Short mmCIF file of C-alpha atoms in Angstrom, two decimals:
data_model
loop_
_atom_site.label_atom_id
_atom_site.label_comp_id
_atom_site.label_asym_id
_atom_site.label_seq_id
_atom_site.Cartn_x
_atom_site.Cartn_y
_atom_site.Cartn_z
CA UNK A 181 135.00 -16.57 380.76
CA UNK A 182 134.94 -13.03 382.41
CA UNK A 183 131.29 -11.41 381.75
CA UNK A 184 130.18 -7.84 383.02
CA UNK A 185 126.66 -7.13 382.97
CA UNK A 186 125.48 -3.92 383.22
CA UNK A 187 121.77 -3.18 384.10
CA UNK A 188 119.35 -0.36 385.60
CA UNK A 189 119.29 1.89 383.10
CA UNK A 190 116.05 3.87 381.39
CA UNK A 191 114.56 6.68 381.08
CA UNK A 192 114.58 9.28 383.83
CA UNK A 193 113.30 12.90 384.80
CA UNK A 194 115.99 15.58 384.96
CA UNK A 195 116.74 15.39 389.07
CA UNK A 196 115.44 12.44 389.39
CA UNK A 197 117.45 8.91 390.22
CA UNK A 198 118.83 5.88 389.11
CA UNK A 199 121.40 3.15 389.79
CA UNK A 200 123.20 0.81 387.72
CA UNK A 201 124.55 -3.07 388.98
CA UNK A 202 127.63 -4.47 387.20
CA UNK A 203 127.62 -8.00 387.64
CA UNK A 204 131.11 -9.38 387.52
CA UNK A 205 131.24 -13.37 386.88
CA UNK A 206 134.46 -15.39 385.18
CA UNK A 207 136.95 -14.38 387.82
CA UNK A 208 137.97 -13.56 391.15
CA UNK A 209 137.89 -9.80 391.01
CA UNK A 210 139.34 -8.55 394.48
CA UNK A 211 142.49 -7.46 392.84
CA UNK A 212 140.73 -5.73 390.26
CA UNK A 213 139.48 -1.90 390.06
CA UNK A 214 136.18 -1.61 388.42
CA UNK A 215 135.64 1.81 386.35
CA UNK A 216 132.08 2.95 384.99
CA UNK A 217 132.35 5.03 381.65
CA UNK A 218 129.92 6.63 379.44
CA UNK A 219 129.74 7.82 375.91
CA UNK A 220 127.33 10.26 374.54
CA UNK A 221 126.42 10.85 371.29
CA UNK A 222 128.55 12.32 369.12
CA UNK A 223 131.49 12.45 372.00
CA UNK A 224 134.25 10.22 372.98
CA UNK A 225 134.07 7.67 376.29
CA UNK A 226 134.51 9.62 379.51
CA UNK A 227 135.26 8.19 382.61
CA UNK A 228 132.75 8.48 385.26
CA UNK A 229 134.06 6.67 388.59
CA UNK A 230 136.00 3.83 389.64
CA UNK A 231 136.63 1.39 392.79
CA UNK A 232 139.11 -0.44 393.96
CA UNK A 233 137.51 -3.94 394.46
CA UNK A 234 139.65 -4.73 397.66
CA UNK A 235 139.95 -1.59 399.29
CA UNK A 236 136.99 0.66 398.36
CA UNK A 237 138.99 3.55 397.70
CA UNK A 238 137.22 5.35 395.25
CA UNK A 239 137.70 7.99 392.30
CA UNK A 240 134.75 10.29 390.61
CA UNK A 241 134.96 12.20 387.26
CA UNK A 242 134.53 16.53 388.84
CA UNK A 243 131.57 16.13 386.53
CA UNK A 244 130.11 13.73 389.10
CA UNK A 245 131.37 14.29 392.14
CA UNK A 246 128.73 15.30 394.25
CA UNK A 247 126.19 13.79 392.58
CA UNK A 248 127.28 9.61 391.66
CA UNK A 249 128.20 7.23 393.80
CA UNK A 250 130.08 3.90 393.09
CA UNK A 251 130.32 0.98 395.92
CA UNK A 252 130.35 -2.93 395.67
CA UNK A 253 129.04 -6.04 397.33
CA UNK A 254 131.35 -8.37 397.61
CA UNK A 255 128.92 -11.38 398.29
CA UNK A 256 127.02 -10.38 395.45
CA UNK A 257 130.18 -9.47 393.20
CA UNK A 258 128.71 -6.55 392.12
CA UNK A 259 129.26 -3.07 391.25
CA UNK A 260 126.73 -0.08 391.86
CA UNK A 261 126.33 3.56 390.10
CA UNK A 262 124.17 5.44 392.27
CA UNK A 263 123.40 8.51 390.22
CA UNK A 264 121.19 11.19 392.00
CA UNK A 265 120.46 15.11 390.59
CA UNK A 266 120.70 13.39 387.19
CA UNK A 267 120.95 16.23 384.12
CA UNK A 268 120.51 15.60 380.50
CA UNK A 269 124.34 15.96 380.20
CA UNK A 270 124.71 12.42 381.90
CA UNK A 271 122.38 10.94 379.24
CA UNK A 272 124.54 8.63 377.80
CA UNK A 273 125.55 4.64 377.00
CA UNK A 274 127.01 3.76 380.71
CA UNK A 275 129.59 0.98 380.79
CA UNK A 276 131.20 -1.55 383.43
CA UNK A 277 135.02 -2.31 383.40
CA UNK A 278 137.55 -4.11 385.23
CA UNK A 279 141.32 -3.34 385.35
CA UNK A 280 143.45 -5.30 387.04
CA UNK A 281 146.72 -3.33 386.62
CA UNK A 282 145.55 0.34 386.56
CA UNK A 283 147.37 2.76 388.03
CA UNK A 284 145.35 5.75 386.45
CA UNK A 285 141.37 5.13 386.88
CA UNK A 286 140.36 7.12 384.04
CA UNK A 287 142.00 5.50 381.38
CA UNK A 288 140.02 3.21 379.69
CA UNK A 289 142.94 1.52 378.11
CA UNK A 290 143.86 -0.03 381.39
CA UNK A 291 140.75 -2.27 381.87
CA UNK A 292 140.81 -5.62 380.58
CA UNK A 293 137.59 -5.98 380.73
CA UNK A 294 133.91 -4.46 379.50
CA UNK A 295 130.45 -5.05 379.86
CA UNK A 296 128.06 -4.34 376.87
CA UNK A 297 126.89 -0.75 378.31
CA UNK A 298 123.37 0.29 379.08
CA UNK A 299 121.60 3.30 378.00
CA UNK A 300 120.45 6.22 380.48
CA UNK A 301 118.52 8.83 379.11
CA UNK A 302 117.58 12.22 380.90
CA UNK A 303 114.61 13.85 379.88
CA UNK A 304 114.77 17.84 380.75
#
């Protein structure tokens, strides 16, 4: 049984720091690319960033770039957000997916998989 768990996120200070883990368990994942998404209130799921499991090549929202990083540990099969010069627009449910087939990172439609999201909240 595949399982995503997403943890790491709170409340934080506008500029301030956090980073999310995705732990990935159920599968081997090295063929997969893993995609973080958010949704705000009110707005539909946006793709933040994504990373090819195998190869580390990586892909960031222009909202982001800059500012988030994604990366993994393979011995740990886990996934990391680290999201620095946070604003209150990134205040949002943040979710954990894996695709194994995706040829287009941003849509959610091609992950197979998602984690149960965790909430970051900015506080200007």
């Amino acid at each position: 049984q595949v399982q995503l768990v997403e943890s790491g996120g709170g409340l934080v200070q506008a500029g301030g720091s956090v980073r999310l883990s995705c732990a990935a368990s159920g599968r081997t994942f090295s063929n997969y690319r893993m995609g973080w998404f958010r949704r705000a209130p009110g707005k539909e799921r946006e793709f933040v960033a994504a990373i090819r499991w195998s190869s580390g090549s990586t892909y960031y929202a222009d909202s982001v770039k800059g500012r988030f990083t994604v990366s993994r540990d393979n011995a740990k099969n886990t996934v990391y957000l680290q999201m620095n010069s946070l604003k209150s627009e990134d205040t949002a449910v943040y979710y954990c997916a894996a695709g194994r087939w995706t040829t287009v990172p941003s849509r959610p439609g091609e992950y197979d998989y998602w984690g149960q999201g965790t909430q970051v909240t900015v506080s200007s």
